[in-house]
Amino acid sequence: MDRKTIFDKTADLRRSDYFSSPGVPLISPGDVLSPQFLRDDLFLPSLGELDVVRHYSNLAKLNFSVDTNFYPLGSCTMKYNPKINESMSSLEGFTSIHPYQREDMTQGALELLYDLEQKLCEITGMKRFTLQPSSGAQGELAGMLMIRKFHELMGNKKNKVIIPDSAHGTNPATASMCGYDTLVIDSNSQGLIDIEKLRSMVDDKVAAIMLTNPNTLGLFEENILEISNIIHNKGGLLYYDGANLNPLLGIVKPASMGFDVVHLNFHKTFSTPHGCGGPGAGVVGVGDILKDFLPVPLVNKKNDKFYLDYEIKNSIGKVRTFYGNFNVLVKAYTYILRLGRDGLLRVAQNSVLNSRYLKEKLKKYYELAYIKDCMHEVVFTCEKQKERGASALDISKRLIDFNIHPPTMYFPLIVKEALMIEPTETESKETLDNFIQIMIEINKEIDVSLEKLKNSPLTTILKRVDEVNVARNPKVRWIKDKKSI
Ligand SMILES: *Cc1c(COP(=O)(O)O)cnc(C)c1O
């Protein structure tokens, strides 16, 4: 395949007369091509139909996705998105409604939102959920704004939020967007929170602690109840970053661990697409203490009718338009209904089983960052490999040649030469065994063909990218005949 863009391929006077349906009624058939629609000052490519079909079919072949290959990207939970989610969310009753329609015309959709909320409450033990936020990060913001408003109303003078050094970067970003100072607590040698250190840090000024459990090293914070007591005793609240709830589904509820607020990433735990497959959802659940602070509206029920309730006493207001990404919520609802209680429990068990299998099979070749048994993901350090000449980056790039997506690298920041691997529960033993073989093979290559590793990937159109140059001198404009687009 060449590397030309569709604009490079343009050839004067070449045309296609095929138009796919625009999805909206046309004013009259000829109007789409009339001069008022095609502005002269825009440079649009002119190509024949076959040129266009080949261009995009070849581009599509370059896509890497969970549907084509193994994608063990730690913390991102790149698991398979069942196709039934798509069929359900494309039912016409869902796709052709409008958020401004009257409540009596959208009872089915409101019931779905209501029931989804009930199921999330059962899964997490929280009391109510907002389905509005569109990402994990936005969920965090909504959750922390509720915490802030709670303290303000209570007259609590608090200005600090505690966050572990292994946390996802969105946690400190959220805390500081809410006006808090971030206090970092170091992990101990086991990769867990140092309880004594925590005790010495917590005072009346601490508004909250933001925790991920299993933490971002894939390890379960065993002392979570003690942590919860330490924070609550000083009037602070516990924020749970539940982006990756897959290892706990049906086993432990965040509410039982003492958390007051929880966000869940539907595009991780509940099998909805990441990024280009559609927008996300980062729903937020709260315990009794924050129920009156949730964004408006909530879906409530009165006399067997569902309605949008805007009367939430201390609401932080809206955090996005309408009720969230409705279509994504339908997909997650489908996933929950299809798996049921037993299925969700198996998700948790298999996510842990799969990553522990990788851990056991690979620990002879790659050093474990922490000895403690991992949950849904495992972190290795490639420091030994680096001494032999190959960094975590080289190993990751080489995996691409074997049609495997690189794991998360150099994260969490506290592990040197980190490779963070999350196989997810949807992968088969054959896929895991193949990955293990390839990782062992790459480890051998360090001693026999280091050059190959250093120059990988060898099989892709774009080879090793000069990342420093890309970041410092990005080319974001395409210019043809001095007309820029
Ligand atoms: C992915 C992730 C986030 C952020 O979620 P987005 O949907 O990407 O905004 C936050 N915390 C953890 C632990 C995550 O894995």
Coordinates of C-alpha atoms and ligand atoms in Angstrom, one line a residue:
M1 CA 0.0 0.0 0.0
D2 CA 1.2 3.5 -0.8
R3 CA 1.2 6.3 1.8
K4 CA -0.6 8.8 -0.3
T5 CA -3.6 10.7 1.2
I6 CA -6.9 10.9 -0.7
F7 CA -5.9 14.5 -1.5
D8 CA -2.6 13.3 -3.1
K9 CA -4.5 10.9 -5.2
T10 CA -6.8 13.4 -6.8
A11 CA -6.9 13.4 -10.6
D12 CA -8.6 16.2 -12.5
L13 CA -12.0 15.4 -14.0
R14 CA -12.3 12.1 -12.3
R15 CA -15.7 11.6 -10.8
S16 CA -18.0 9.1 -9.2
D17 CA -21.8 9.3 -9.6
Y18 CA -22.6 7.1 -6.6
F19 CA -23.8 8.7 -3.4
S20 CA -24.8 6.7 -0.4
S21 CA -27.9 7.8 1.4
P22 CA -27.2 10.9 3.5
G23 CA -29.8 9.7 6.1
V24 CA -31.8 12.9 5.9
P25 CA -34.5 13.8 3.3
L26 CA -33.1 15.7 0.3
I27 CA -34.7 18.9 -0.8
S28 CA -34.7 17.7 -4.4
P29 CA -32.4 15.1 -5.9
G30 CA -30.2 17.6 -7.8
D31 CA -29.6 20.0 -4.9
V32 CA -26.7 18.2 -3.3
L33 CA -24.5 18.9 -6.3
S34 CA -25.7 22.4 -6.8
P35 CA -23.1 25.2 -6.5
Q36 CA -24.4 26.4 -3.1
F37 CA -23.4 23.0 -1.6
L38 CA -19.9 22.8 -3.2
R39 CA -17.9 25.9 -2.4
D40 CA -15.2 26.7 -4.9
D41 CA -12.7 27.8 -2.4
L42 CA -12.6 24.3 -0.8
F43 CA -10.2 21.9 -2.3
L44 CA -12.0 18.6 -2.5
P45 CA -10.4 15.5 -4.0
S46 CA -11.8 14.2 -7.3
L47 CA -11.5 10.5 -7.7
G48 CA -13.3 7.6 -9.4
E49 CA -15.4 5.2 -7.3
L50 CA -12.8 2.4 -7.5
D51 CA -10.0 4.8 -6.3
V52 CA -12.1 5.6 -3.3
V53 CA -13.0 2.1 -2.5
R54 CA -9.4 0.8 -2.7
H55 CA -8.1 3.7 -0.7
Y56 CA -10.4 3.1 2.2
S57 CA -10.4 -0.7 2.0
N58 CA -6.6 -0.6 2.3
L59 CA -6.7 1.9 5.1
A60 CA -9.2 -0.4 6.9
K61 CA -6.8 -3.3 6.7
L62 CA -4.3 -1.3 8.7
N63 CA -6.7 -1.0 11.6
F64 CA -5.7 -2.8 14.8
S65 CA -8.6 -3.7 17.0
V66 CA -9.8 -6.3 19.5
D67 CA -11.8 -7.8 16.7
T68 CA -8.6 -8.6 14.8
N69 CA -5.9 -9.3 17.3
F70 CA -4.8 -9.6 21.0
Y71 CA -4.7 -6.3 22.7
P72 CA -3.3 -6.6 26.2
L73 CA -3.1 -2.9 27.1
G74 CA -2.9 -2.6 30.9
S75 CA -5.5 -0.5 32.7
C76 CA -7.5 0.0 29.5
T77 CA -9.4 -3.3 29.6
M78 CA -9.5 -3.9 25.8
K79 CA -11.9 -6.8 26.0
Y80 CA -14.2 -8.1 23.3
N81 CA -17.3 -6.0 22.8
P82 CA -20.1 -8.5 22.0
K83 CA -22.0 -7.8 18.8
I84 CA -25.4 -8.2 20.5
N85 CA -24.7 -4.9 22.2
E86 CA -24.7 -3.3 18.7
S87 CA -27.9 -5.0 17.6
M88 CA -29.7 -4.0 20.7
S89 CA -28.6 -0.4 20.6
S90 CA -29.5 -0.1 16.9
L91 CA -33.2 -1.1 17.5
E92 CA -35.3 1.6 15.9
G93 CA -37.1 2.4 19.1
F94 CA -33.8 3.5 20.6
T95 CA -32.2 5.2 17.6
S96 CA -35.2 7.3 16.5
I97 CA -36.2 8.9 19.7
H98 CA -35.2 12.5 20.6
P99 CA -34.2 13.7 24.1
Y100 CA -36.8 16.6 23.8
Q101 CA -39.7 14.2 23.3
R102 CA -42.4 14.2 25.9
E103 CA -41.9 11.8 28.8
D104 CA -45.1 9.9 28.0
M105 CA -43.6 9.1 24.6
T106 CA -40.3 7.8 26.0
Q107 CA -41.4 5.6 28.9
G108 CA -39.4 2.7 27.5
A109 CA -36.1 4.6 27.3
L110 CA -36.7 6.1 30.8
E111 CA -37.4 2.6 32.2
L112 CA -34.2 1.3 30.7
L113 CA -32.2 4.1 32.4
Y114 CA -34.1 3.5 35.7
D115 CA -33.4 -0.2 35.6
L116 CA -29.8 0.2 34.6
E117 CA -29.3 2.4 37.6
Q118 CA -30.9 -0.2 39.9
K119 CA -28.6 -2.9 38.5
L120 CA -25.5 -0.7 39.0
C121 CA -26.6 -0.1 42.6
E122 CA -26.8 -3.8 43.2
I123 CA -23.4 -4.4 41.6
T124 CA -21.7 -1.7 43.6
G125 CA -23.8 -1.4 46.8
M126 CA -24.1 2.4 46.1
K127 CA -27.5 4.1 46.6
R128 CA -27.9 6.1 43.4
F129 CA -26.1 6.7 40.1
T130 CA -25.9 9.5 37.6
L131 CA -25.5 8.1 34.0
Q132 CA -24.5 11.5 32.6
P133 CA -20.7 11.6 32.5
S134 CA -19.1 10.5 29.2
S135 CA -15.8 9.3 30.3
G136 CA -13.9 8.1 33.4
A137 CA -12.3 11.5 33.8
Q138 CA -15.6 13.3 33.6
G139 CA -17.0 10.9 36.1
E140 CA -14.2 11.8 38.4
L141 CA -14.9 15.5 38.0
A142 CA -18.6 15.0 38.8
G143 CA -17.7 12.9 41.8
M144 CA -15.2 15.3 43.2
L145 CA -17.5 18.3 42.6
M146 CA -20.1 16.5 44.8
I147 CA -17.5 16.0 47.5
R148 CA -16.5 19.6 47.3
K149 CA -20.1 20.9 47.5
F150 CA -20.7 18.5 50.4
H151 CA -17.8 19.9 52.5
E152 CA -18.8 23.5 51.6
L153 CA -22.4 23.0 52.8
M154 CA -21.2 21.3 56.0
G155 CA -18.9 24.2 56.6
N156 CA -15.8 21.9 56.5
K157 CA -12.6 23.8 55.8
K158 CA -10.7 21.2 53.8
N159 CA -8.2 21.8 51.0
K160 CA -6.3 18.5 50.5
V161 CA -6.9 15.3 48.6
I162 CA -4.6 12.2 49.1
I163 CA -3.7 10.2 46.0
P164 CA -1.3 7.2 45.8
D165 CA 1.8 7.5 43.7
S166 CA 0.6 4.6 41.5
A167 CA -2.7 6.4 40.6
H168 CA -4.0 7.1 37.1
G169 CA -3.0 10.6 36.0
T170 CA -6.7 11.7 35.9
N171 CA -6.9 11.5 39.7
P172 CA -4.6 14.3 40.6
A173 CA -5.8 16.3 37.6
T174 CA -9.4 16.0 38.8
A175 CA -8.5 17.0 42.4
S176 CA -6.6 20.1 41.3
M177 CA -9.4 21.1 38.8
C178 CA -11.7 21.0 41.9
G179 CA -9.3 23.4 43.6
Y180 CA -7.6 20.9 46.0
D181 CA -4.0 20.5 46.8
T182 CA -2.8 17.0 46.0
L183 CA -0.9 15.0 48.6
V184 CA 0.9 12.0 47.2
I185 CA 1.2 8.9 49.3
D186 CA 4.0 6.5 48.4
S187 CA 3.4 2.8 47.9
N188 CA 5.3 0.5 50.1
S189 CA 7.6 -2.3 48.9
Q190 CA 4.6 -4.6 48.4
G191 CA 3.0 -2.0 46.1
L192 CA 0.3 -1.1 48.6
I193 CA -0.5 2.0 50.6
D194 CA 1.7 2.4 53.7
I195 CA -0.9 2.5 56.5
E196 CA 1.4 4.2 59.0
K197 CA 2.4 6.9 56.6
L198 CA -1.3 7.4 55.7
R199 CA -2.1 7.8 59.4
S200 CA 0.5 10.5 59.8
M201 CA -0.7 12.4 56.7
V202 CA -4.4 12.5 57.5
D203 CA -5.7 15.5 59.4
D204 CA -8.9 17.7 59.4
K205 CA -7.8 19.3 56.2
V206 CA -8.2 16.2 54.1
A207 CA -11.3 16.3 52.0
A208 CA -10.9 12.9 50.4
I209 CA -8.7 10.1 49.3
M210 CA -8.9 8.9 45.7
L211 CA -8.2 5.2 45.4
T212 CA -8.2 2.5 42.8
N213 CA -8.7 -1.1 44.1
P214 CA -7.2 -3.3 42.7
N215 CA -4.7 -0.5 42.4
T216 CA -3.0 0.5 39.2
L217 CA -0.3 -2.1 39.9
G218 CA -3.1 -4.7 39.6
L219 CA -2.9 -5.4 43.4
F220 CA -5.7 -5.5 45.9
E221 CA -5.4 -3.0 48.8
E222 CA -6.0 -5.5 51.7
N223 CA -6.2 -2.8 54.3
I224 CA -9.0 -1.0 52.6
L225 CA -11.3 -1.1 55.7
E226 CA -8.6 0.4 57.9
I227 CA -7.9 3.1 55.2
S228 CA -11.6 3.9 55.2
N229 CA -11.6 4.3 59.0
I230 CA -8.6 6.5 59.0
I231 CA -10.2 8.9 56.4
H232 CA -13.7 8.8 57.8
N233 CA -12.6 9.4 61.3
K234 CA -11.2 12.8 60.2
G235 CA -14.3 13.7 58.3
G236 CA -12.9 12.9 54.9
L237 CA -14.6 10.9 52.1
L238 CA -13.4 8.0 50.0
Y239 CA -13.5 8.3 46.2
Y240 CA -13.3 5.0 44.3
D241 CA -11.8 5.0 40.8
G242 CA -13.7 2.0 39.5
A243 CA -12.6 2.3 35.9
N244 CA -11.7 -1.3 36.0
L245 CA -14.2 -3.1 38.1
N246 CA -13.9 -6.3 36.0
P247 CA -11.9 -8.3 38.7
L248 CA -14.4 -7.5 41.4
L249 CA -17.8 -8.0 39.8
G250 CA -20.0 -10.2 41.9
I251 CA -17.2 -10.6 44.5
V252 CA -16.7 -7.3 46.4
K253 CA -18.9 -4.2 46.3
P254 CA -17.2 -0.8 46.5
A255 CA -19.7 0.3 49.2
S256 CA -18.6 -2.6 51.4
M257 CA -15.1 -1.3 51.2
G258 CA -16.2 2.0 52.6
F259 CA -16.4 4.1 49.5
D260 CA -18.7 7.1 49.3
V261 CA -18.4 7.8 45.5
V262 CA -17.6 5.5 42.7
H263 CA -17.1 6.0 39.0
L264 CA -17.3 3.1 36.5
N265 CA -16.0 3.1 32.9
F266 CA -18.5 1.4 30.7
H267 CA -15.9 1.3 27.9
K268 CA -13.7 -0.8 30.1
T269 CA -15.7 -2.9 32.6
F270 CA -19.0 -3.1 30.7
S271 CA -17.8 -4.0 27.1
T272 CA -18.8 -0.8 25.3
P273 CA -16.3 0.5 22.6
H274 CA -13.4 2.7 23.4
G275 CA -12.8 5.9 21.4
C276 CA -13.5 5.6 17.7
G277 CA -16.0 2.8 18.3
G278 CA -18.3 5.3 19.9
P279 CA -18.4 7.7 22.8
G280 CA -17.8 6.5 26.4
A281 CA -19.7 6.5 29.7
G282 CA -18.2 7.1 33.1
V283 CA -21.3 6.8 35.3
V284 CA -21.0 7.8 39.0
G285 CA -22.6 6.1 42.0
V286 CA -22.9 7.6 45.5
G287 CA -23.8 6.4 49.0
D288 CA -26.5 8.1 51.2
I289 CA -24.3 10.9 52.2
L290 CA -24.0 12.3 48.7
K291 CA -27.4 11.3 47.2
D292 CA -28.7 14.9 47.3
F293 CA -25.7 16.2 45.4
L294 CA -26.1 14.2 42.1
P295 CA -26.4 16.0 38.8
V296 CA -29.9 16.7 37.5
P297 CA -32.0 15.1 36.2
L298 CA -32.4 11.6 37.7
V299 CA -35.0 9.2 36.5
N300 CA -37.6 8.5 39.1
K301 CA -40.9 6.6 39.2
K302 CA -44.3 7.7 40.5
N303 CA -47.7 5.9 40.0
D304 CA -46.0 3.5 37.6
K305 CA -44.8 6.3 35.4
F306 CA -41.1 7.2 34.9
Y307 CA -40.2 10.9 34.9
L308 CA -37.1 13.1 34.9
D309 CA -36.6 14.5 38.4
Y310 CA -34.9 17.9 38.6
E311 CA -35.7 18.4 42.2
I312 CA -32.4 17.2 43.7
K313 CA -31.8 19.4 46.7
N314 CA -28.0 20.1 46.6
S315 CA -27.4 19.1 43.0
I316 CA -24.1 20.2 41.4
G317 CA -26.2 20.9 38.3
K318 CA -25.7 19.2 34.9
V319 CA -22.4 17.8 33.8
R320 CA -23.4 17.2 30.2
T321 CA -26.3 17.5 27.8
F322 CA -29.4 15.4 28.3
Y323 CA -28.9 12.0 30.1
G324 CA -25.5 10.9 29.0
N325 CA -24.6 8.8 25.9
F326 CA -27.8 6.9 25.8
N327 CA -26.7 4.5 23.0
V328 CA -23.7 3.5 25.1
L329 CA -25.9 3.0 28.1
V330 CA -28.1 0.6 26.1
K331 CA -25.0 -1.5 25.2
A332 CA -23.9 -1.8 28.8
Y333 CA -27.4 -2.6 29.9
T334 CA -27.5 -5.4 27.3
Y335 CA -24.2 -6.7 28.6
I336 CA -25.4 -6.8 32.2
L337 CA -28.7 -8.5 31.3
R338 CA -27.1 -11.0 29.0
L339 CA -24.5 -12.1 31.6
G340 CA -26.6 -11.9 34.7
R341 CA -25.3 -12.4 38.2
D342 CA -23.4 -15.6 37.5
G343 CA -22.0 -14.3 34.2
L344 CA -20.6 -11.2 35.9
L345 CA -19.0 -13.3 38.6
R346 CA -17.3 -15.4 35.9
V347 CA -16.0 -12.2 34.3
A348 CA -14.3 -11.3 37.5
Q349 CA -12.9 -14.8 38.0
N350 CA -11.6 -15.2 34.5
S351 CA -10.0 -11.7 34.4
V352 CA -7.9 -12.7 37.4
L353 CA -7.3 -16.2 36.3
N354 CA -6.0 -15.0 32.9
S355 CA -3.6 -12.5 34.3
R356 CA -2.3 -14.8 36.9
Y357 CA -1.7 -17.4 34.2
L358 CA 0.5 -15.0 32.3
K359 CA 2.2 -13.9 35.5
E360 CA 3.1 -17.5 36.4
K361 CA 4.3 -18.5 32.9
L362 CA 6.3 -15.4 32.2
K363 CA 7.9 -14.6 35.6
K364 CA 10.9 -16.8 34.9
Y365 CA 11.8 -14.6 31.9
Y366 CA 10.6 -11.2 32.9
E367 CA 10.9 -9.9 36.5
L368 CA 7.8 -9.2 38.4
A369 CA 7.5 -5.6 39.7
Y370 CA 5.8 -7.0 42.8
I371 CA 5.5 -10.5 44.3
K372 CA 2.0 -10.2 45.6
D373 CA -0.6 -12.1 43.6
C374 CA -2.1 -9.8 41.0
M375 CA -5.8 -9.3 40.1
H376 CA -6.8 -8.4 36.5
E377 CA -3.4 -7.2 35.4
V378 CA 0.3 -7.9 36.0
V379 CA 3.2 -5.5 36.0
F380 CA 6.7 -6.6 34.9
T381 CA 9.9 -4.7 34.9
C382 CA 12.3 -5.0 32.0
E383 CA 15.3 -3.7 33.9
K384 CA 17.2 -7.0 33.3
Q385 CA 16.4 -6.9 29.6
K386 CA 17.5 -3.3 29.5
E387 CA 20.9 -4.3 30.9
R388 CA 21.1 -6.8 28.0
G389 CA 20.3 -4.1 25.5
A390 CA 16.5 -4.1 25.0
S391 CA 14.2 -1.6 26.7
A392 CA 10.5 -2.0 27.5
L393 CA 9.9 0.1 24.4
D394 CA 11.9 -2.2 22.1
I395 CA 10.1 -5.2 23.4
S396 CA 6.7 -3.5 22.9
K397 CA 7.6 -2.4 19.4
R398 CA 8.7 -5.9 18.5
L399 CA 5.3 -7.4 19.6
I400 CA 3.7 -5.4 16.8
D401 CA 5.6 -7.7 14.3
F402 CA 3.8 -10.6 15.8
N403 CA 0.4 -8.9 15.4
I404 CA 0.1 -8.2 19.1
H405 CA -0.7 -4.7 20.5
P406 CA 2.0 -3.5 22.9
P407 CA 1.1 -3.6 26.6
T408 CA 1.0 -0.3 28.5
M409 CA 4.6 0.8 28.9
Y410 CA 6.4 2.9 31.5
F411 CA 3.3 3.1 33.6
P412 CA 2.7 3.1 36.5
L413 CA 5.5 5.7 36.8
I414 CA 6.9 4.1 40.0
V415 CA 8.0 0.9 38.1
K416 CA 11.2 1.3 36.0
E417 CA 10.9 -0.2 32.4
A418 CA 7.4 -1.2 33.2
L419 CA 5.2 -3.5 31.0
M420 CA 1.7 -3.5 32.3
I421 CA -0.3 -6.4 30.9
E422 CA -4.0 -6.9 31.1
P423 CA -5.1 -9.9 29.1
T424 CA -8.8 -9.4 30.0
E425 CA -11.3 -12.2 30.6
T426 CA -12.4 -12.6 27.0
E427 CA -9.2 -14.2 25.8
S428 CA -8.8 -17.9 25.3
K429 CA -6.0 -20.1 26.6
E430 CA -4.7 -20.6 23.1
T431 CA -4.3 -16.8 22.7
L432 CA -2.5 -16.5 26.0
D433 CA -0.2 -19.4 25.2
N434 CA 0.7 -17.8 21.9
F435 CA 1.5 -14.5 23.6
I436 CA 3.7 -16.3 26.2
Q437 CA 5.6 -18.1 23.5
I438 CA 6.2 -14.8 21.7
M439 CA 7.3 -13.0 24.8
I440 CA 9.8 -15.8 25.5
E441 CA 11.0 -15.6 21.9
I442 CA 11.6 -11.9 22.1
N443 CA 13.5 -12.4 25.3
K444 CA 15.8 -14.8 23.4
E445 CA 16.2 -12.4 20.5
I446 CA 17.9 -9.9 22.8
D447 CA 21.0 -12.2 22.8
V448 CA 20.8 -13.4 19.2
S449 CA 19.4 -10.5 17.1
L450 CA 19.4 -7.3 19.1
E451 CA 19.5 -5.2 15.9
K452 CA 16.1 -6.6 14.8
L453 CA 14.6 -5.6 18.2
K454 CA 16.1 -2.2 18.1
N455 CA 14.6 -1.5 14.6
S456 CA 11.2 -3.1 15.1
P457 CA 8.5 -3.0 14.0
L458 CA 9.7 -4.3 10.7
T459 CA 6.4 -5.3 9.2
T460 CA 4.4 -2.1 9.4
I461 CA 4.1 0.7 6.9
L462 CA 5.4 3.2 9.4
K463 CA 8.6 2.0 11.1
R464 CA 10.0 3.2 14.4
V465 CA 8.7 6.8 14.9
D466 CA 11.1 9.5 16.1
E467 CA 8.9 10.3 19.0
V468 CA 10.8 13.3 20.3
N469 CA 10.7 14.9 16.8
V470 CA 7.0 14.1 16.4
A471 CA 6.2 15.8 19.7
R472 CA 8.4 18.8 19.2
N473 CA 7.7 19.5 15.5
P474 CA 4.2 18.2 14.7
K475 CA 3.0 18.7 11.1
V476 CA -0.7 19.3 11.4
R477 CA -1.4 21.1 8.2
W478 CA -1.7 19.8 4.7
I479 CA -1.2 22.4 2.0
K480 CA -1.8 22.1 -1.7
D481 CA -1.5 25.0 -4.1
K482 CA -1.3 27.4 -1.2
K483 CA -4.9 26.5 -0.3
S484 CA -4.9 25.1 3.2
I485 CA -7.6 22.9 4.6
Ligands
LIG1 C1 -9.0 4.7 32.1 C2 -8.9 5.1 33.4 C3 -9.3 6.4 33.8 C4 -9.8 7.5 32.9 O1 -11.0 7.1 32.1 P1 -11.3 7.8 30.7 O2 -12.6 7.2 30.3 O3 -10.1 7.4 29.8 O4 -11.4 9.2 31.0 C5 -9.2 6.7 35.2 N1 -8.7 5.8 36.1 C6 -8.3 4.6 35.7 C7 -7.7 3.7 36.7 C8 -8.4 4.2 34.4 O5 -7.9 3.0 34.0

